[in-house]
Amino acid sequence: MNLVHQLINRKSSNALTQVLIFLVSFLLALVVGGILLALQGHKDILSVYYYLLIQPLTTGNGIAKVLVQTTPLIFSGLAVAIAFKCDVFNIGVEGQLYAGALAAAYLGYALQGLPRLVHVSICILGAIVVGGLLALLAGWLKVRFGVHEVISTIMMNHMISNIVTLLVVDYFRNDGPTARTPTVQDSARMLSLSGSSQLNSGLIIAVLLCVVLYIVFEKTPFGWQLNAAGKNLRATTYCGVDAKRLILIAMLISGALAGLLGAERVLGGFGYMQVNFSPGYGYDGITIAVIAGNNPFGCLLMSLLMGLLCTGGTQLNVMTDIPSEWVDMLSAFIFVFVVAANAVMLKLPELKEKRLSRERRLAK
Amino acid sequence: MKKLLALILALVMALAMTACGGNAGDTENTGDDEKAPAIKVGLLLEGSLGDESINDQAYEGLLKVAEDFGVETKYVECDDTSKYIDYLEGLVSAGFNVICCDSFNQEEALREFAPQHPDVHFMILDTEVSDIDNVASFTYATHECSYLAGIAAAMKSESNVIGFIGGMQIPTIEKFQVGFEEGVHSVKPDATVIVKYIGNDNSAWNDPATAKTLTMDCISNGADVCYHAAGASGMGMIEACVEKGIWAIGVNIDQTHLAPENMLTSALTKGDRAVYLFTESCVNGTPLSGMTVLNCANEGVGVVESEFMTEDIMAAVNDAVAKIVNGELTVTNVMSY
């Protein structure tokens, strides 16, 4: 197995090591980011980090904003993680979430007079089904024709987001300057958790899903199969597990989570679907899942951090002259350091083995 | 596996239930009661600086505002539609009390945000918002700058045939066309304006290939000056003009850099002027509100005085501007009914 596969399915049993690696990487990223700012002539680095990491958490409104940003990232992180678990790359979350969002928005405004429970359920189900089926298509292409899912899902991202844009602009468009669907019925709105922000019950769904997926991964035969398949797909097949079925199911769930992300944004966040609303949730999910080592709770924590960086980045942009791209760079540093540290950890035994054998040879 | 699916289904139902309580959102009033003494101007950009379009233009206005009124200014770049409100809120909480939004895409966010902050003055470009007291919106008298461009085109033309490339045939663009034609005919009543439209759907704004073909068609029919109102498709027209060595006229911003040797002038819609006028009104204590048209009278539209605009052309243009301003001359606005 090559290094990439080992990296995305590294043994998560040693959680403490992973947490340590993360913390060191995080601090290192802050230091490097600080040095870069200092080189650009910024003097007050500490206040930069205050605005980025502390200030958003000092007000209730700020915390709500962080959680708003966190919610979709949790879904996206989990969606990528479950595919990674069984060694499949779902790069297509970005497209699947648009399809799910459009489904939720359409069902949300076209259906009328339903009780809230039924209406929200139908919208969420619609989004899950659409997202899931699209991911399943990529999975099917893989198991049936051997089309690599990275290729097919990236291609499908472009296709789906353009088709969705076309549908919104030409068929489901609301009158007005913005290219978006009409607002969904009140009966299709998720429960708002804070009056002034987009925070909604989607967050509760996301956190519950973390718990559920943790239980599925750790305590069920299916989770065991996924784990085994992630470690070595071929060996798992020889153990009598239907790997193709496993891949299809993992993709289906992954796509369903992406659809759920879209539904949360539409039913809980905006109340409508606007074209190109995603700032790249699907790709952030990959970062999150890799750093979290596919651990659902790791995804949750990582999403919280990314949500904080996102909110703090806005604050930083307003309070100082530092562009929000600097914040993107910071999270990229964290990613690179975590991956590098893990790569070294993975290679270490191998290198040690090589040195030992060389020494043995020399000794002879 | 069925168990898993059943679990997920049950979960969805349960979660939908939690999603279905009454929405007891208490709207919290974040507006400050104390009067902010000094004026601080914030500018919300759609995307980033360096777009050589609306963002750079609005930023230019902001720089001028800082220079002329000595007020504190700040721009923020936002490429994420879901964060417009966060940025607006950030600006307001940082004490900015005059806030300019440079794109019609920000209207939705502004409509939601502005009413909650009655003591802050907002403006937005290129769209119409007239129902919120503390929001001013600016639109452009594009027929007037097109008229001026028409004068320049007619005076520069030797063949007396002039091309017009429009994106979609909708009133917004016909406003350019009719203004332009009137400008041409005011100089040379018997000159021909060949009018071509690219398409009937939104792809017309981003179809330089068709624009180029249509321009070539105009040129083979004798056109030696072409003007466009076709968004990104205009690139195709400019390309054709460069290839055939005829004059091109740009639109919205100074497009000289796209064809330094062939760009006669550009019909300007000055977003920077809107930022300036709005800030000026706030500094004077009489903030604009409702809809304002940027026209010749308030220098909100105009043409670029390039090196190719000879003295007699500029004299004719300035004369027309003066006549439009004092009401002697009215350019037909196809949308004014």
mmCIF file with all atom_site columns, C-alpha atoms in Angstrom, chain B residues 207-324:
data_model
loop_
_atom_site.group_PDB
_atom_site.id
_atom_site.type_symbol
_atom_site.label_atom_id
_atom_site.label_alt_id
_atom_site.label_comp_id
_atom_site.label_asym_id
_atom_site.label_entity_id
_atom_site.label_seq_id
_atom_site.pdbx_PDB_ins_code
_atom_site.Cartn_x
_atom_site.Cartn_y
_atom_site.Cartn_z
_atom_site.occupancy
_atom_site.B_iso_or_equiv
_atom_site.pdbx_formal_charge
_atom_site.auth_seq_id
_atom_site.auth_comp_id
_atom_site.auth_asym_id
_atom_site.auth_atom_id
_atom_site.pdbx_PDB_model_num
ATOM 1   C CA . ASP B 1 207 ? -19.599 34.410 -25.538 1.00 0.00 ? 207 ASP B CA 1
ATOM 2   C CA . PRO B 1 208 ? -16.618 36.259 -27.014 1.00 0.00 ? 208 PRO B CA 1
ATOM 3   C CA . ALA B 1 209 ? -16.501 33.892 -30.001 1.00 0.00 ? 209 ALA B CA 1
ATOM 4   C CA . THR B 1 210 ? -19.933 34.938 -31.272 1.00 0.00 ? 210 THR B CA 1
ATOM 5   C CA . ALA B 1 211 ? -19.170 38.568 -30.474 1.00 0.00 ? 211 ALA B CA 1
ATOM 6   C CA . LYS B 1 212 ? -16.062 38.299 -32.611 1.00 0.00 ? 212 LYS B CA 1
ATOM 7   C CA . THR B 1 213 ? -17.951 36.772 -35.552 1.00 0.00 ? 213 THR B CA 1
ATOM 8   C CA . LEU B 1 214 ? -20.614 39.468 -35.348 1.00 0.00 ? 214 LEU B CA 1
ATOM 9   C CA . THR B 1 215 ? -17.962 42.175 -35.217 1.00 0.00 ? 215 THR B CA 1
ATOM 10  C CA . MET B 1 216 ? -16.202 40.698 -38.250 1.00 0.00 ? 216 MET B CA 1
ATOM 11  C CA . ASP B 1 217 ? -19.563 40.866 -39.993 1.00 0.00 ? 217 ASP B CA 1
ATOM 12  C CA . CYS B 1 218 ? -19.907 44.556 -39.109 1.00 0.00 ? 218 CYS B CA 1
ATOM 13  C CA . ILE B 1 219 ? -16.382 45.232 -40.323 1.00 0.00 ? 219 ILE B CA 1
ATOM 14  C CA . SER B 1 220 ? -16.938 43.473 -43.656 1.00 0.00 ? 220 SER B CA 1
ATOM 15  C CA . ASN B 1 221 ? -19.971 45.721 -44.040 1.00 0.00 ? 221 ASN B CA 1
ATOM 16  C CA . GLY B 1 222 ? -17.728 48.722 -43.678 1.00 0.00 ? 222 GLY B CA 1
ATOM 17  C CA . ALA B 1 223 ? -17.751 49.497 -39.975 1.00 0.00 ? 223 ALA B CA 1
ATOM 18  C CA . ASP B 1 224 ? -14.609 51.195 -38.706 1.00 0.00 ? 224 ASP B CA 1
ATOM 19  C CA . VAL B 1 225 ? -15.701 51.858 -35.107 1.00 0.00 ? 225 VAL B CA 1
ATOM 20  C CA . CYS B 1 226 ? -17.450 49.339 -32.833 1.00 0.00 ? 226 CYS B CA 1
ATOM 21  C CA . TYR B 1 227 ? -19.010 49.778 -29.403 1.00 0.00 ? 227 TYR B CA 1
ATOM 22  C CA . HIS B 1 228 ? -20.226 47.019 -27.131 1.00 0.00 ? 228 HIS B CA 1
ATOM 23  C CA . ALA B 1 229 ? -22.499 46.462 -24.172 1.00 0.00 ? 229 ALA B CA 1
ATOM 24  C CA . ALA B 1 230 ? -22.034 42.755 -23.800 1.00 0.00 ? 230 ALA B CA 1
ATOM 25  C CA . GLY B 1 231 ? -20.139 42.045 -20.585 1.00 0.00 ? 231 GLY B CA 1
ATOM 26  C CA . ALA B 1 232 ? -17.336 39.540 -21.004 1.00 0.00 ? 232 ALA B CA 1
ATOM 27  C CA . SER B 1 233 ? -18.395 38.859 -24.608 1.00 0.00 ? 233 SER B CA 1
ATOM 28  C CA . GLY B 1 234 ? -17.048 42.311 -25.417 1.00 0.00 ? 234 GLY B CA 1
ATOM 29  C CA . MET B 1 235 ? -13.562 40.816 -25.392 1.00 0.00 ? 235 MET B CA 1
ATOM 30  C CA . GLY B 1 236 ? -14.416 39.146 -28.698 1.00 0.00 ? 236 GLY B CA 1
ATOM 31  C CA . MET B 1 237 ? -15.374 42.452 -30.257 1.00 0.00 ? 237 MET B CA 1
ATOM 32  C CA . ILE B 1 238 ? -12.186 44.098 -29.039 1.00 0.00 ? 238 ILE B CA 1
ATOM 33  C CA . GLU B 1 239 ? -10.168 41.194 -30.449 1.00 0.00 ? 239 GLU B CA 1
ATOM 34  C CA . ALA B 1 240 ? -11.797 41.551 -33.852 1.00 0.00 ? 240 ALA B CA 1
ATOM 35  C CA . CYS B 1 241 ? -11.171 45.300 -33.834 1.00 0.00 ? 241 CYS B CA 1
ATOM 36  C CA . VAL B 1 242 ? -7.490  44.755 -33.037 1.00 0.00 ? 242 VAL B CA 1
ATOM 37  C CA . GLU B 1 243 ? -7.159  42.127 -35.781 1.00 0.00 ? 243 GLU B CA 1
ATOM 38  C CA . LYS B 1 244 ? -8.754  44.350 -38.407 1.00 0.00 ? 244 LYS B CA 1
ATOM 39  C CA . GLY B 1 245 ? -7.161  47.512 -37.105 1.00 0.00 ? 245 GLY B CA 1
ATOM 40  C CA . ILE B 1 246 ? -10.344 49.492 -36.474 1.00 0.00 ? 246 ILE B CA 1
ATOM 41  C CA . TRP B 1 247 ? -11.469 51.497 -33.457 1.00 0.00 ? 247 TRP B CA 1
ATOM 42  C CA . ALA B 1 248 ? -13.086 49.857 -30.440 1.00 0.00 ? 248 ALA B CA 1
ATOM 43  C CA . ILE B 1 249 ? -15.037 51.563 -27.680 1.00 0.00 ? 249 ILE B CA 1
ATOM 44  C CA . GLY B 1 250 ? -15.050 49.954 -24.265 1.00 0.00 ? 250 GLY B CA 1
ATOM 45  C CA . VAL B 1 251 ? -17.745 50.026 -21.638 1.00 0.00 ? 251 VAL B CA 1
ATOM 46  C CA . ASN B 1 252 ? -18.238 50.418 -17.847 1.00 0.00 ? 252 ASN B CA 1
ATOM 47  C CA . ILE B 1 253 ? -14.579 50.858 -16.951 1.00 0.00 ? 253 ILE B CA 1
ATOM 48  C CA . ASP B 1 254 ? -11.604 52.227 -18.864 1.00 0.00 ? 254 ASP B CA 1
ATOM 49  C CA . GLN B 1 255 ? -10.822 49.247 -21.090 1.00 0.00 ? 255 GLN B CA 1
ATOM 50  C CA . THR B 1 256 ? -7.812  50.846 -22.774 1.00 0.00 ? 256 THR B CA 1
ATOM 51  C CA . HIS B 1 257 ? -5.455  48.206 -21.377 1.00 0.00 ? 257 HIS B CA 1
ATOM 52  C CA . LEU B 1 258 ? -7.272  45.506 -23.381 1.00 0.00 ? 258 LEU B CA 1
ATOM 53  C CA . ALA B 1 259 ? -6.307  47.135 -26.683 1.00 0.00 ? 259 ALA B CA 1
ATOM 54  C CA . PRO B 1 260 ? -3.989  50.101 -26.121 1.00 0.00 ? 260 PRO B CA 1
ATOM 55  C CA . GLU B 1 261 ? -3.647  50.866 -29.839 1.00 0.00 ? 261 GLU B CA 1
ATOM 56  C CA . ASN B 1 262 ? -7.292  50.517 -30.816 1.00 0.00 ? 262 ASN B CA 1
ATOM 57  C CA . MET B 1 263 ? -9.333  51.657 -27.848 1.00 0.00 ? 263 MET B CA 1
ATOM 58  C CA . LEU B 1 264 ? -10.783 54.994 -28.874 1.00 0.00 ? 264 LEU B CA 1
ATOM 59  C CA . THR B 1 265 ? -12.454 55.570 -25.543 1.00 0.00 ? 265 THR B CA 1
ATOM 60  C CA . SER B 1 266 ? -14.676 53.824 -23.015 1.00 0.00 ? 266 SER B CA 1
ATOM 61  C CA . ALA B 1 267 ? -18.165 54.701 -21.871 1.00 0.00 ? 267 ALA B CA 1
ATOM 62  C CA . LEU B 1 268 ? -17.736 54.906 -18.118 1.00 0.00 ? 268 LEU B CA 1
ATOM 63  C CA . THR B 1 269 ? -20.138 54.011 -15.358 1.00 0.00 ? 269 THR B CA 1
ATOM 64  C CA . LYS B 1 270 ? -18.334 55.458 -12.380 1.00 0.00 ? 270 LYS B CA 1
ATOM 65  C CA . GLY B 1 271 ? -18.857 53.440 -9.216  1.00 0.00 ? 271 GLY B CA 1
ATOM 66  C CA . ASP B 1 272 ? -16.116 55.481 -7.567  1.00 0.00 ? 272 ASP B CA 1
ATOM 67  C CA . ARG B 1 273 ? -18.224 58.574 -8.082  1.00 0.00 ? 273 ARG B CA 1
ATOM 68  C CA . ALA B 1 274 ? -21.111 56.927 -6.230  1.00 0.00 ? 274 ALA B CA 1
ATOM 69  C CA . VAL B 1 275 ? -18.879 56.143 -3.262  1.00 0.00 ? 275 VAL B CA 1
ATOM 70  C CA . TYR B 1 276 ? -17.701 59.747 -3.320  1.00 0.00 ? 276 TYR B CA 1
ATOM 71  C CA . LEU B 1 277 ? -21.141 61.335 -3.650  1.00 0.00 ? 277 LEU B CA 1
ATOM 72  C CA . PHE B 1 278 ? -22.574 59.167 -0.925  1.00 0.00 ? 278 PHE B CA 1
ATOM 73  C CA . THR B 1 279 ? -19.779 59.854 1.536   1.00 0.00 ? 279 THR B CA 1
ATOM 74  C CA . GLU B 1 280 ? -19.982 63.547 0.722   1.00 0.00 ? 280 GLU B CA 1
ATOM 75  C CA . SER B 1 281 ? -23.680 63.537 1.557   1.00 0.00 ? 281 SER B CA 1
ATOM 76  C CA . CYS B 1 282 ? -22.966 61.823 4.872   1.00 0.00 ? 282 CYS B CA 1
ATOM 77  C CA . VAL B 1 283 ? -20.157 64.230 5.734   1.00 0.00 ? 283 VAL B CA 1
ATOM 78  C CA . ASN B 1 284 ? -22.550 67.105 5.032   1.00 0.00 ? 284 ASN B CA 1
ATOM 79  C CA . GLY B 1 285 ? -25.083 65.563 7.370   1.00 0.00 ? 285 GLY B CA 1
ATOM 80  C CA . THR B 1 286 ? -27.651 64.908 4.655   1.00 0.00 ? 286 THR B CA 1
ATOM 81  C CA . PRO B 1 287 ? -27.155 61.231 3.796   1.00 0.00 ? 287 PRO B CA 1
ATOM 82  C CA . LEU B 1 288 ? -28.618 60.190 0.478   1.00 0.00 ? 288 LEU B CA 1
ATOM 83  C CA . SER B 1 289 ? -31.394 57.662 0.578   1.00 0.00 ? 289 SER B CA 1
ATOM 84  C CA . GLY B 1 290 ? -33.549 55.942 -2.008  1.00 0.00 ? 290 GLY B CA 1
ATOM 85  C CA . MET B 1 291 ? -32.500 55.728 -5.633  1.00 0.00 ? 291 MET B CA 1
ATOM 86  C CA . THR B 1 292 ? -29.956 58.009 -7.230  1.00 0.00 ? 292 THR B CA 1
ATOM 87  C CA . VAL B 1 293 ? -29.145 57.976 -10.910 1.00 0.00 ? 293 VAL B CA 1
ATOM 88  C CA . LEU B 1 294 ? -25.519 58.537 -11.773 1.00 0.00 ? 294 LEU B CA 1
ATOM 89  C CA . ASN B 1 295 ? -25.581 60.733 -14.851 1.00 0.00 ? 295 ASN B CA 1
ATOM 90  C CA . CYS B 1 296 ? -23.725 63.499 -16.623 1.00 0.00 ? 296 CYS B CA 1
ATOM 91  C CA . ALA B 1 297 ? -24.995 66.079 -14.169 1.00 0.00 ? 297 ALA B CA 1
ATOM 92  C CA . ASN B 1 298 ? -23.344 64.458 -11.161 1.00 0.00 ? 298 ASN B CA 1
ATOM 93  C CA . GLU B 1 299 ? -20.400 63.181 -13.197 1.00 0.00 ? 299 GLU B CA 1
ATOM 94  C CA . GLY B 1 300 ? -21.452 59.629 -12.517 1.00 0.00 ? 300 GLY B CA 1
ATOM 95  C CA . VAL B 1 301 ? -21.091 58.617 -16.159 1.00 0.00 ? 301 VAL B CA 1
ATOM 96  C CA . GLY B 1 302 ? -18.790 59.839 -18.887 1.00 0.00 ? 302 GLY B CA 1
ATOM 97  C CA . VAL B 1 303 ? -16.191 58.846 -21.440 1.00 0.00 ? 303 VAL B CA 1
ATOM 98  C CA . VAL B 1 304 ? -12.441 58.354 -21.142 1.00 0.00 ? 304 VAL B CA 1
ATOM 99  C CA . GLU B 1 305 ? -10.355 61.181 -22.511 1.00 0.00 ? 305 GLU B CA 1
ATOM 100 C CA . SER B 1 306 ? -7.784  59.011 -24.233 1.00 0.00 ? 306 SER B CA 1
ATOM 101 C CA . GLU B 1 307 ? -4.896  60.080 -26.464 1.00 0.00 ? 307 GLU B CA 1
ATOM 102 C CA . PHE B 1 308 ? -7.042  59.299 -29.517 1.00 0.00 ? 308 PHE B CA 1
ATOM 103 C CA . MET B 1 309 ? -9.799  61.683 -28.482 1.00 0.00 ? 309 MET B CA 1
ATOM 104 C CA . THR B 1 310 ? -8.740  64.730 -30.456 1.00 0.00 ? 310 THR B CA 1
ATOM 105 C CA . GLU B 1 311 ? -9.513  68.258 -29.358 1.00 0.00 ? 311 GLU B CA 1
ATOM 106 C CA . ASP B 1 312 ? -12.518 68.647 -31.617 1.00 0.00 ? 312 ASP B CA 1
ATOM 107 C CA . ILE B 1 313 ? -13.999 65.371 -30.379 1.00 0.00 ? 313 ILE B CA 1
ATOM 108 C CA . MET B 1 314 ? -13.525 66.365 -26.754 1.00 0.00 ? 314 MET B CA 1
ATOM 109 C CA . ALA B 1 315 ? -15.039 69.779 -27.509 1.00 0.00 ? 315 ALA B CA 1
ATOM 110 C CA . ALA B 1 316 ? -18.109 68.099 -29.004 1.00 0.00 ? 316 ALA B CA 1
ATOM 111 C CA . VAL B 1 317 ? -18.362 65.690 -26.087 1.00 0.00 ? 317 VAL B CA 1
ATOM 112 C CA . ASN B 1 318 ? -18.020 68.438 -23.485 1.00 0.00 ? 318 ASN B CA 1
ATOM 113 C CA . ASP B 1 319 ? -20.566 70.507 -25.365 1.00 0.00 ? 319 ASP B CA 1
ATOM 114 C CA . ALA B 1 320 ? -23.016 67.594 -25.286 1.00 0.00 ? 320 ALA B CA 1
ATOM 115 C CA . VAL B 1 321 ? -22.369 67.054 -21.576 1.00 0.00 ? 321 VAL B CA 1
ATOM 116 C CA . ALA B 1 322 ? -23.109 70.716 -20.905 1.00 0.00 ? 322 ALA B CA 1
ATOM 117 C CA . LYS B 1 323 ? -26.324 70.536 -22.932 1.00 0.00 ? 323 LYS B CA 1
ATOM 118 C CA . ILE B 1 324 ? -27.463 67.366 -21.178 1.00 0.00 ? 324 ILE B CA 1
#
